[in-house]
Amino acid sequence: MTITGSVGDNSWSPDSWRDREIKHNVEYTDSKELNVQIAKLKSLPPLVPAEEIENLRKQLAKASQGEMFLLMGGDCAETFESCNSNEIMDKIKILLQMSLVMIWGMRIPVIRIARMAGQYAKPRSSSTEVVDGNTVLTFRGEILNGMDVNDRKPDPKRLVEAYFHSATTMNYIRSLLGNNFADLNFPHNWNLEWVKNEDVRQEYTNIIKSLADSFDFMKTIGNNPLAQTVNSIDFFTAHEGLVLEYEEALTRKISPISVNKTNSDSLIKNNLSFSSVADLAKKSNSRNVNEYYYNTSAHFLWIGDRTRQIDGAHVEYFRNIRNPIGVKVGPTMKPDELVRILDILDSNFEDGRVTLITRYGAKNVDKNLPAHIRAVQGTRHKVVWCCDPCHGNTVTSPSGLKTRNLDDITTEIKKNIITHNECNSKLNGVHLELTGDYVTECIGGSEHLEHHTLPTKYKSFCDPRLNYLQSLDIAFMISKYFQKGE
């Protein structure tokens, strides 16, 4: 397999999207200040190096072949206030714990991508909303405007503020992973009192006991490959590439330092740390004279279901960045439209270049996924199939709060697994809106949260998130489901 880039495309530049129609854009009233802030962003260092992006490309190529599994998770939208040590640590911890349970059950390496360090923007269906009887501009995420109704005017300075909050988050993630935070011999200490059903508790207990026994056995013989997957890991970041002024400013033309084949295979096998790729690359004798455009704001970016227009600005921007990219695929996506988007975004037919993040809703999987799978199978594109079981299952509770039912979420995942198997395909990942905190935003799960419990600790200003315990429920379910070969 050869991974190539879209070099030599003179029709594309980081700003060629400006000639296309753009959806969900925000109009700034002070163009002079906007130019000042964009210039500032262009002068700032990259948030992620090209070598880490190349490492993720290789891992997602493995995922598209069924040799790795993708776990993506994080907040619906980050806030500047959530950029604190406890919240960052909790999100990293839950993703690490979920991945270990999944590795144990699925018996393949897990790619960890967090919706963090840049997920500060959200699309909105309307530019205005009514608050207390007054029509005000819609809150679009703190990269653009404020939650307070008196702070809804788009402010270009927020672009730079978002950069520095992303940099702080990234720095703390690196600090945690560089100081043994990922050394989670946690199966010995897990408390399952939150699991209300005795049968389910026993199932979880058996899994945890097996994990703990595996750790103990490998330690005894002095060889612990399980520990390698958590002691020294890759951890990638992602966000929706919605604000193209921001993404353009952080797009840089770079010639990455090559990592020779032996070292890159070792990295993928052992899931080494953030700095490992760069360190090994410096020691490598191989050379790479090609230059590519990398979006250095994140390792992975995706196009939302609302901004994936064939001739639109977002597809134009995404088509030539070197980063692996995602496309949200909903019920309104026609099979032929999906093929056309792939032909634009993956013109070189690179394994794992595009991750299709399907978001149908539990009731719509059977009506949409088979046709989408068959459409892709009729092409040369080798995609990563990733299930987003959250966005299509949002409902309004009797209290008026938006919520999601864990039963619907697990049903959509199971239907994805079954449908892929029936279509001679394979589910390669899951994409979840979750938090490491104990919130009460989704109902169901092993702790049996109900509608009347939602106001207890409902914190989200956007979409409801799985809490820490519900996220573990999902990990256990996936682990058991794959282990049974269903």
Coordinates of C-alpha atoms in Angstrom, one line a residue, residues 23-480:
K23 CA -22.8 27.2 4.7
H24 CA -23.0 28.1 8.4
N25 CA -20.6 30.9 8.1
V26 CA -20.4 33.9 10.4
E27 CA -20.1 37.4 9.1
Y28 CA -17.7 39.6 10.9
T29 CA -18.5 43.3 11.0
D30 CA -14.9 44.4 11.6
S31 CA -12.9 43.0 8.6
K32 CA -9.8 45.0 9.6
E33 CA -9.7 43.3 13.0
L34 CA -10.4 40.0 11.4
N35 CA -7.3 40.4 9.2
V36 CA -5.2 41.3 12.2
Q37 CA -6.2 38.2 14.1
I38 CA -5.8 35.9 11.0
A39 CA -2.3 37.3 10.6
K40 CA -1.5 36.6 14.2
L41 CA -2.7 33.0 13.8
K42 CA -0.5 32.5 10.7
S43 CA 2.5 33.6 12.8
L44 CA 1.9 31.2 15.6
P45 CA 3.5 27.7 15.8
P46 CA 1.6 24.6 14.7
L47 CA -0.4 22.8 17.4
V48 CA 0.5 19.4 16.0
P49 CA 3.5 18.3 14.0
A50 CA 3.3 16.7 10.5
E51 CA 5.0 13.5 11.8
E52 CA 2.1 12.8 14.2
I53 CA -0.4 13.4 11.4
E54 CA 1.5 10.9 9.2
N55 CA 1.4 8.4 12.0
L56 CA -2.3 8.7 12.3
R57 CA -2.7 8.3 8.5
K58 CA -0.9 5.0 8.7
Q59 CA -3.0 3.8 11.6
L60 CA -6.3 4.7 9.9
A61 CA -5.1 2.8 6.8
K62 CA -4.8 -0.2 9.1
A63 CA -8.3 0.5 10.4
S64 CA -9.7 0.6 6.9
Q65 CA -8.3 -3.0 6.5
G66 CA -9.9 -4.1 9.8
E67 CA -6.5 -4.4 11.6
M68 CA -7.2 -1.6 14.1
F69 CA -10.4 0.0 15.6
L70 CA -11.1 3.7 16.0
L71 CA -12.5 5.2 19.2
M72 CA -13.4 8.8 18.9
G73 CA -15.0 10.7 21.8
G74 CA -15.4 14.0 23.6
D75 CA -17.7 16.9 24.2
C76 CA -20.3 18.1 21.8
A77 CA -18.5 21.5 22.0
E78 CA -15.7 22.6 24.3
T79 CA -15.8 25.8 26.2
F80 CA -12.9 27.9 27.3
E81 CA -14.0 27.3 30.9
S82 CA -13.6 23.5 30.4
C83 CA -9.9 24.1 29.7
N84 CA -8.9 23.0 33.2
S85 CA -6.8 20.1 34.5
N86 CA -9.6 18.1 36.0
E87 CA -11.9 18.1 33.0
I88 CA -9.0 17.3 30.6
M89 CA -7.8 14.6 32.8
D90 CA -11.2 13.0 33.2
K91 CA -11.8 12.9 29.4
I92 CA -8.4 11.3 28.8
K93 CA -9.0 8.8 31.5
I94 CA -12.3 7.6 30.2
L95 CA -11.0 7.2 26.7
L96 CA -8.0 5.2 27.9
Q97 CA -10.2 3.0 30.1
M98 CA -12.7 2.4 27.3
S99 CA -9.9 1.6 24.8
L100 CA -8.4 -1.0 27.2
V101 CA -11.7 -2.8 27.6
M102 CA -12.2 -2.8 23.9
I103 CA -8.6 -4.0 23.2
W104 CA -9.2 -6.9 25.6
G105 CA -12.5 -7.9 24.0
M106 CA -11.8 -7.2 20.3
R107 CA -8.1 -8.4 20.3
I108 CA -6.9 -5.6 18.0
P109 CA -5.2 -2.3 18.7
V110 CA -7.4 0.8 19.3
I111 CA -6.8 4.2 17.8
R112 CA -7.7 7.0 20.3
I113 CA -8.9 10.3 18.9
A114 CA -10.4 12.9 21.3
R115 CA -12.8 15.6 20.3
M116 CA -10.6 18.0 22.2
A117 CA -8.2 20.9 21.8
G118 CA -10.2 22.7 19.1
Q119 CA -13.9 21.7 19.2
Y120 CA -15.0 25.2 19.9
A121 CA -17.5 25.8 17.1
K122 CA -21.0 24.4 16.4
P123 CA -23.2 24.8 13.3
R124 CA -26.7 26.2 13.9
S125 CA -29.8 25.9 11.7
S126 CA -30.7 29.5 12.3
S127 CA -28.6 32.7 12.7
T128 CA -30.9 34.0 15.4
E129 CA -32.9 32.6 18.4
V130 CA -35.4 34.0 20.8
V131 CA -34.3 34.3 24.4
D132 CA -36.7 35.8 27.0
G133 CA -38.9 37.1 24.3
N134 CA -36.0 38.9 22.5
T135 CA -34.4 37.9 19.2
V136 CA -30.6 37.6 19.5
L137 CA -27.8 36.1 17.5
T138 CA -27.4 32.4 18.0
F139 CA -24.5 31.1 20.1
R140 CA -22.1 29.5 17.7
G141 CA -19.4 28.3 20.0
E142 CA -16.8 30.3 21.9
I143 CA -14.4 30.5 19.0
L144 CA -17.0 32.9 17.4
N145 CA -19.2 34.5 20.1
G146 CA -20.2 34.2 23.8
M147 CA -23.0 32.3 25.5
D148 CA -24.2 35.4 27.3
V149 CA -27.0 37.1 25.2
N150 CA -25.1 40.4 25.5
D151 CA -22.0 38.8 23.9
R152 CA -23.3 37.4 20.7
K153 CA -21.5 39.7 18.3
P154 CA -18.8 37.6 16.4
D155 CA -15.4 38.7 17.7
P156 CA -12.3 37.9 15.6
K157 CA -10.1 38.0 18.8
R158 CA -11.8 34.7 19.8
L159 CA -10.0 32.9 17.0
V160 CA -6.7 33.5 18.7
E161 CA -8.2 32.9 22.1
A162 CA -9.4 29.5 20.8
Y163 CA -5.9 28.7 19.6
F164 CA -4.3 29.4 23.0
H165 CA -6.9 27.3 24.8
S166 CA -6.3 24.5 22.3
A167 CA -2.5 24.8 22.8
T168 CA -3.0 24.7 26.6
T169 CA -5.2 21.6 26.3
M170 CA -2.7 19.9 24.0
N171 CA 0.2 20.8 26.3
Y172 CA -1.5 19.3 29.3
I173 CA -2.4 16.1 27.4
R174 CA 1.2 15.7 26.4
S175 CA 2.3 16.3 30.0
L176 CA -0.1 13.6 31.3
L177 CA 0.9 11.0 28.8
G178 CA 4.6 11.8 29.3
N179 CA 4.4 11.2 33.0
N180 CA 2.8 7.8 33.4
F181 CA -0.8 8.9 33.5
A182 CA -1.6 6.2 31.0
D183 CA -0.2 3.5 33.3
L184 CA -3.7 2.4 34.2
N185 CA -3.6 -0.9 36.1
F186 CA -7.1 0.0 37.0
P187 CA -8.9 -3.3 36.7
H188 CA -7.8 -4.3 40.2
N189 CA -9.6 -1.3 41.7
W190 CA -12.8 -0.8 39.7
N191 CA -16.0 -0.3 41.8
L192 CA -19.1 -1.7 40.1
E193 CA -21.7 -0.5 42.7
W194 CA -23.2 1.8 40.0
V195 CA -24.3 -1.3 38.0
K196 CA -27.9 -2.0 39.2
N197 CA -28.6 -5.2 37.4
E198 CA -26.9 -8.2 39.2
D199 CA -26.5 -10.2 35.9
V200 CA -24.9 -7.3 34.1
R201 CA -22.6 -6.6 37.1
Q202 CA -21.4 -10.2 37.1
E203 CA -20.6 -9.9 33.3
Y204 CA -18.6 -6.7 33.9
T205 CA -16.9 -8.3 36.9
N206 CA -15.8 -11.3 34.8
I207 CA -14.3 -9.0 32.1
I208 CA -12.5 -6.9 34.7
K209 CA -11.1 -10.0 36.4
S210 CA -9.8 -11.3 33.1
L211 CA -8.1 -7.9 32.5
A212 CA -6.5 -7.9 35.9
D213 CA -5.4 -11.6 35.5
S214 CA -3.8 -10.8 32.1
F215 CA -1.9 -7.9 33.7
D216 CA -0.7 -10.0 36.6
F217 CA 0.3 -12.9 34.4
M218 CA 2.3 -10.8 32.0
K219 CA 4.0 -9.0 34.8
T220 CA 5.0 -12.3 36.3
I221 CA 6.7 -13.5 33.2
G222 CA 8.3 -10.1 32.6
N223 CA 6.5 -9.3 29.4
N224 CA 3.5 -7.1 29.3
P225 CA 2.3 -6.2 25.9
L226 CA -1.1 -5.2 27.3
A227 CA 0.7 -2.6 29.5
Q228 CA 2.5 -1.3 26.5
T229 CA -0.8 -0.3 25.0
V230 CA -1.6 2.0 27.9
N231 CA 1.9 2.9 29.4
S232 CA 3.1 4.6 26.2
I233 CA 0.4 5.5 23.7
D234 CA -0.6 7.5 20.7
F235 CA -3.3 10.0 21.5
F236 CA -4.7 12.2 18.7
T237 CA -7.0 15.2 18.6
A238 CA -9.9 16.2 16.3
H239 CA -12.5 18.8 15.7
E240 CA -15.1 19.7 13.1
G241 CA -13.4 22.0 10.6
L242 CA -16.2 24.5 10.6
V243 CA -14.5 27.9 10.8
L244 CA -12.5 28.0 7.6
E245 CA -10.7 31.2 8.4
Y246 CA -9.2 29.5 11.4
E247 CA -8.4 26.3 9.5
E248 CA -6.8 28.2 6.6
A249 CA -4.6 30.2 9.0
L250 CA -3.2 27.1 10.6
T251 CA -2.6 25.3 7.3
R252 CA 1.1 25.0 6.5
K253 CA 3.1 23.6 3.7
I254 CA 5.6 21.2 5.3
S255 CA 8.0 18.5 4.2
P256 CA 7.6 15.9 7.0
I257 CA 10.6 14.0 8.3
S258 CA 10.2 10.4 7.0
V259 CA 9.9 7.5 9.4
N260 CA 11.4 4.4 8.0
K261 CA 9.2 1.3 7.5
T262 CA 10.7 -0.7 10.4
N263 CA 10.2 2.1 12.9
S264 CA 6.7 3.1 11.6
D265 CA 5.5 -0.5 11.9
S266 CA 6.9 -0.6 15.5
L267 CA 5.0 2.6 16.3
I268 CA 1.7 1.1 15.1
K269 CA 2.2 -2.2 16.9
N270 CA 3.2 -0.7 20.2
N271 CA 1.1 2.5 20.1
L272 CA 4.0 4.7 21.2
S273 CA 3.8 8.2 22.6
F274 CA 3.3 11.7 21.1
S275 CA 7.0 12.3 20.7
S276 CA 8.0 8.9 19.5
V277 CA 7.4 9.6 15.8
A278 CA 9.5 12.7 15.8
D279 CA 12.3 11.2 17.8
L280 CA 12.5 8.1 15.6
A281 CA 12.2 10.3 12.5
K282 CA 15.3 12.3 13.4
K283 CA 17.3 9.1 13.6
S284 CA 16.0 7.8 10.3
N285 CA 18.2 7.9 7.2
S286 CA 15.3 8.0 4.8
R287 CA 14.3 11.2 3.0
N288 CA 11.1 12.8 1.9
V289 CA 11.4 15.6 -0.6
N290 CA 7.6 16.1 -1.0
E291 CA 5.9 19.0 0.6
Y292 CA 2.2 18.8 1.6
Y293 CA -0.4 21.1 3.1
Y294 CA -1.1 20.1 6.7
N295 CA -3.8 21.5 8.9
T296 CA -1.7 21.9 12.0
S297 CA -4.7 22.7 14.3
A298 CA -5.5 19.0 14.9
H299 CA -4.5 15.6 13.7
F300 CA -7.9 14.8 12.3
L301 CA -10.8 17.0 11.1
W302 CA -14.2 16.3 9.9
I303 CA -16.9 17.9 7.7
G304 CA -20.3 18.0 9.3
D305 CA -23.5 16.7 7.8
R306 CA -24.7 20.3 7.2
T307 CA -21.6 21.5 5.4
R308 CA -20.7 18.6 3.0
Q309 CA -22.1 20.3 -0.2
I310 CA -20.3 18.9 -3.3
D311 CA -19.6 22.4 -4.6
G312 CA -19.3 24.0 -1.2
A313 CA -16.4 25.8 0.6
H314 CA -15.8 23.0 3.1
V315 CA -15.4 20.2 0.6
E316 CA -13.1 22.5 -1.4
Y317 CA -10.9 23.2 1.6
F318 CA -10.7 19.6 2.8
R319 CA -9.9 18.0 -0.5
N320 CA -6.2 18.8 -0.5
I321 CA -5.1 18.9 3.1
R322 CA -2.8 16.0 4.1
N323 CA -4.6 15.2 7.3
P324 CA -6.9 12.2 7.4
I325 CA -10.5 13.5 7.3
G326 CA -14.0 12.5 8.3
V327 CA -17.3 13.1 6.6
K328 CA -20.6 12.9 8.6
V329 CA -23.1 10.8 6.7
G330 CA -26.8 11.1 7.5
P331 CA -30.1 9.8 6.1
T332 CA -30.2 12.6 3.5
M333 CA -26.9 11.5 1.9
K334 CA -27.7 9.8 -1.4
P335 CA -25.4 6.9 -2.4
D336 CA -24.3 8.6 -5.7
E337 CA -23.6 11.8 -3.7
L338 CA -21.4 9.8 -1.3
V339 CA -19.4 8.4 -4.2
R340 CA -19.0 11.9 -5.7
I341 CA -17.7 13.3 -2.4
L342 CA -15.3 10.4 -2.0
D343 CA -14.0 11.0 -5.5
I344 CA -13.2 14.6 -4.6
L345 CA -11.8 14.1 -1.1
D346 CA -9.9 10.8 -1.9
S347 CA -8.8 11.4 -5.5
N348 CA -5.7 9.2 -5.0
F349 CA -7.6 6.3 -3.4
E350 CA -5.6 6.2 -0.2
D351 CA -6.5 3.6 2.3
G352 CA -8.0 5.3 5.4
R353 CA -7.8 8.8 3.9
V354 CA -11.6 9.3 4.6
T355 CA -13.5 8.1 7.6
L356 CA -17.2 7.9 7.0
I357 CA -18.9 8.8 10.3
T358 CA -22.5 7.5 9.8
R359 CA -25.2 9.1 11.9
Y360 CA -28.6 7.7 11.0
G361 CA -30.6 7.1 14.2
A362 CA -31.3 3.6 15.4
K363 CA -34.5 3.4 13.4
N364 CA -32.9 4.4 10.1
V365 CA -29.8 2.2 9.9
D366 CA -31.5 -0.6 7.9
K367 CA -32.9 1.9 5.4
N368 CA -29.6 3.8 4.7
L369 CA -26.4 1.9 5.7
P370 CA -26.7 -1.1 3.2
A371 CA -27.0 1.3 0.2
H372 CA -24.1 3.4 1.4
I373 CA -21.9 0.3 1.9
R374 CA -22.7 -1.0 -1.6
A375 CA -22.0 2.4 -3.1
V376 CA -18.5 2.5 -1.6
Q377 CA -17.8 -1.2 -2.5
G378 CA -18.5 -0.3 -6.1
T379 CA -15.5 2.1 -6.0
R380 CA -11.7 1.9 -5.3
H381 CA -12.1 3.9 -2.1
K382 CA -11.0 2.1 1.1
V383 CA -12.7 4.0 3.9
V384 CA -12.9 3.7 7.7
W385 CA -16.5 3.0 8.6
C386 CA -17.3 4.7 11.9
C387 CA -20.6 4.7 13.7
D388 CA -21.8 7.9 15.4
P389 CA -24.8 6.5 17.4
C390 CA -25.4 9.8 19.3
H391 CA -26.5 12.5 16.8
G392 CA -29.4 10.6 15.2
N393 CA -30.9 9.6 18.6
T394 CA -31.5 12.9 20.2
V395 CA -35.0 13.5 21.7
T396 CA -36.7 16.0 24.0
S397 CA -37.5 14.8 27.5
P398 CA -40.8 15.7 29.2
S399 CA -38.8 18.3 31.1
G400 CA -37.9 20.0 27.9
L401 CA -34.2 19.0 28.0
K402 CA -32.5 17.3 25.1
T403 CA -31.5 13.8 25.9
R404 CA -30.5 10.5 24.4
N405 CA -31.4 7.0 25.5
L406 CA -28.5 4.5 25.9
D407 CA -30.7 1.7 24.5
D408 CA -31.0 3.6 21.2
I409 CA -27.3 4.3 21.1
T410 CA -26.4 0.6 21.7
T411 CA -29.0 -0.5 19.2
E412 CA -27.5 1.7 16.5
I413 CA -24.0 0.3 17.2
K414 CA -25.2 -3.3 17.1
K415 CA -27.2 -2.7 13.9
N416 CA -24.1 -1.3 12.3
I417 CA -22.0 -4.3 13.2
I418 CA -24.7 -6.7 11.9
T419 CA -25.3 -4.8 8.7
H420 CA -21.6 -4.6 7.9
N421 CA -21.3 -8.3 8.4
E422 CA -24.3 -9.0 6.1
C423 CA -22.8 -6.8 3.4
N424 CA -19.3 -8.4 3.6
S425 CA -18.0 -5.2 5.2
K426 CA -16.8 -4.4 8.7
L427 CA -17.4 -1.6 11.2
N428 CA -14.1 0.0 11.9
G429 CA -14.9 2.5 14.7
V430 CA -17.3 4.4 16.9
H431 CA -17.7 8.2 17.4
L432 CA -19.3 9.2 20.7
E433 CA -20.2 12.4 22.5
L434 CA -19.1 11.8 26.1
T435 CA -17.5 13.3 29.1
G436 CA -15.4 11.9 31.9
D437 CA -17.6 13.7 34.4
Y438 CA -20.7 12.4 36.2
V439 CA -23.4 14.3 34.4
T440 CA -27.1 13.4 34.0
E441 CA -27.8 14.2 30.3
C442 CA -28.6 10.8 28.8
I443 CA -31.0 8.3 30.2
G444 CA -30.5 4.5 30.6
G445 CA -27.4 2.5 31.2
S446 CA -26.4 0.3 34.1
E447 CA -27.2 3.0 36.7
H448 CA -30.8 3.3 35.2
L449 CA -31.0 7.1 34.8
E450 CA -34.5 8.2 34.0
H451 CA -36.1 11.4 32.6
H452 CA -36.8 12.8 36.0
T453 CA -33.1 12.5 37.0
L454 CA -31.9 14.7 34.1
P455 CA -32.0 18.1 35.9
T456 CA -29.8 16.7 38.7
K457 CA -26.6 17.5 36.9
Y458 CA -27.4 18.6 33.4
K459 CA -24.4 20.7 32.3
S460 CA -24.3 20.7 28.5
F461 CA -25.1 23.9 26.8
C462 CA -25.4 22.0 23.5
D463 CA -26.0 18.3 23.0
P464 CA -26.4 15.7 25.7
R465 CA -23.3 13.6 26.5
L466 CA -22.7 10.1 27.8
N467 CA -21.3 10.3 31.3
Y468 CA -18.3 8.4 32.7
L469 CA -20.3 5.3 33.6
Q470 CA -22.5 5.2 30.5
S471 CA -19.3 5.5 28.4
L472 CA -18.0 2.4 30.1
D473 CA -21.3 0.7 29.4
I474 CA -20.7 1.3 25.7
A475 CA -17.1 -0.1 25.9
F476 CA -18.2 -3.2 27.7
M477 CA -21.0 -3.7 25.2
I478 CA -18.7 -3.4 22.2
S479 CA -16.1 -5.7 23.8
K480 CA -18.7 -8.4 24.5

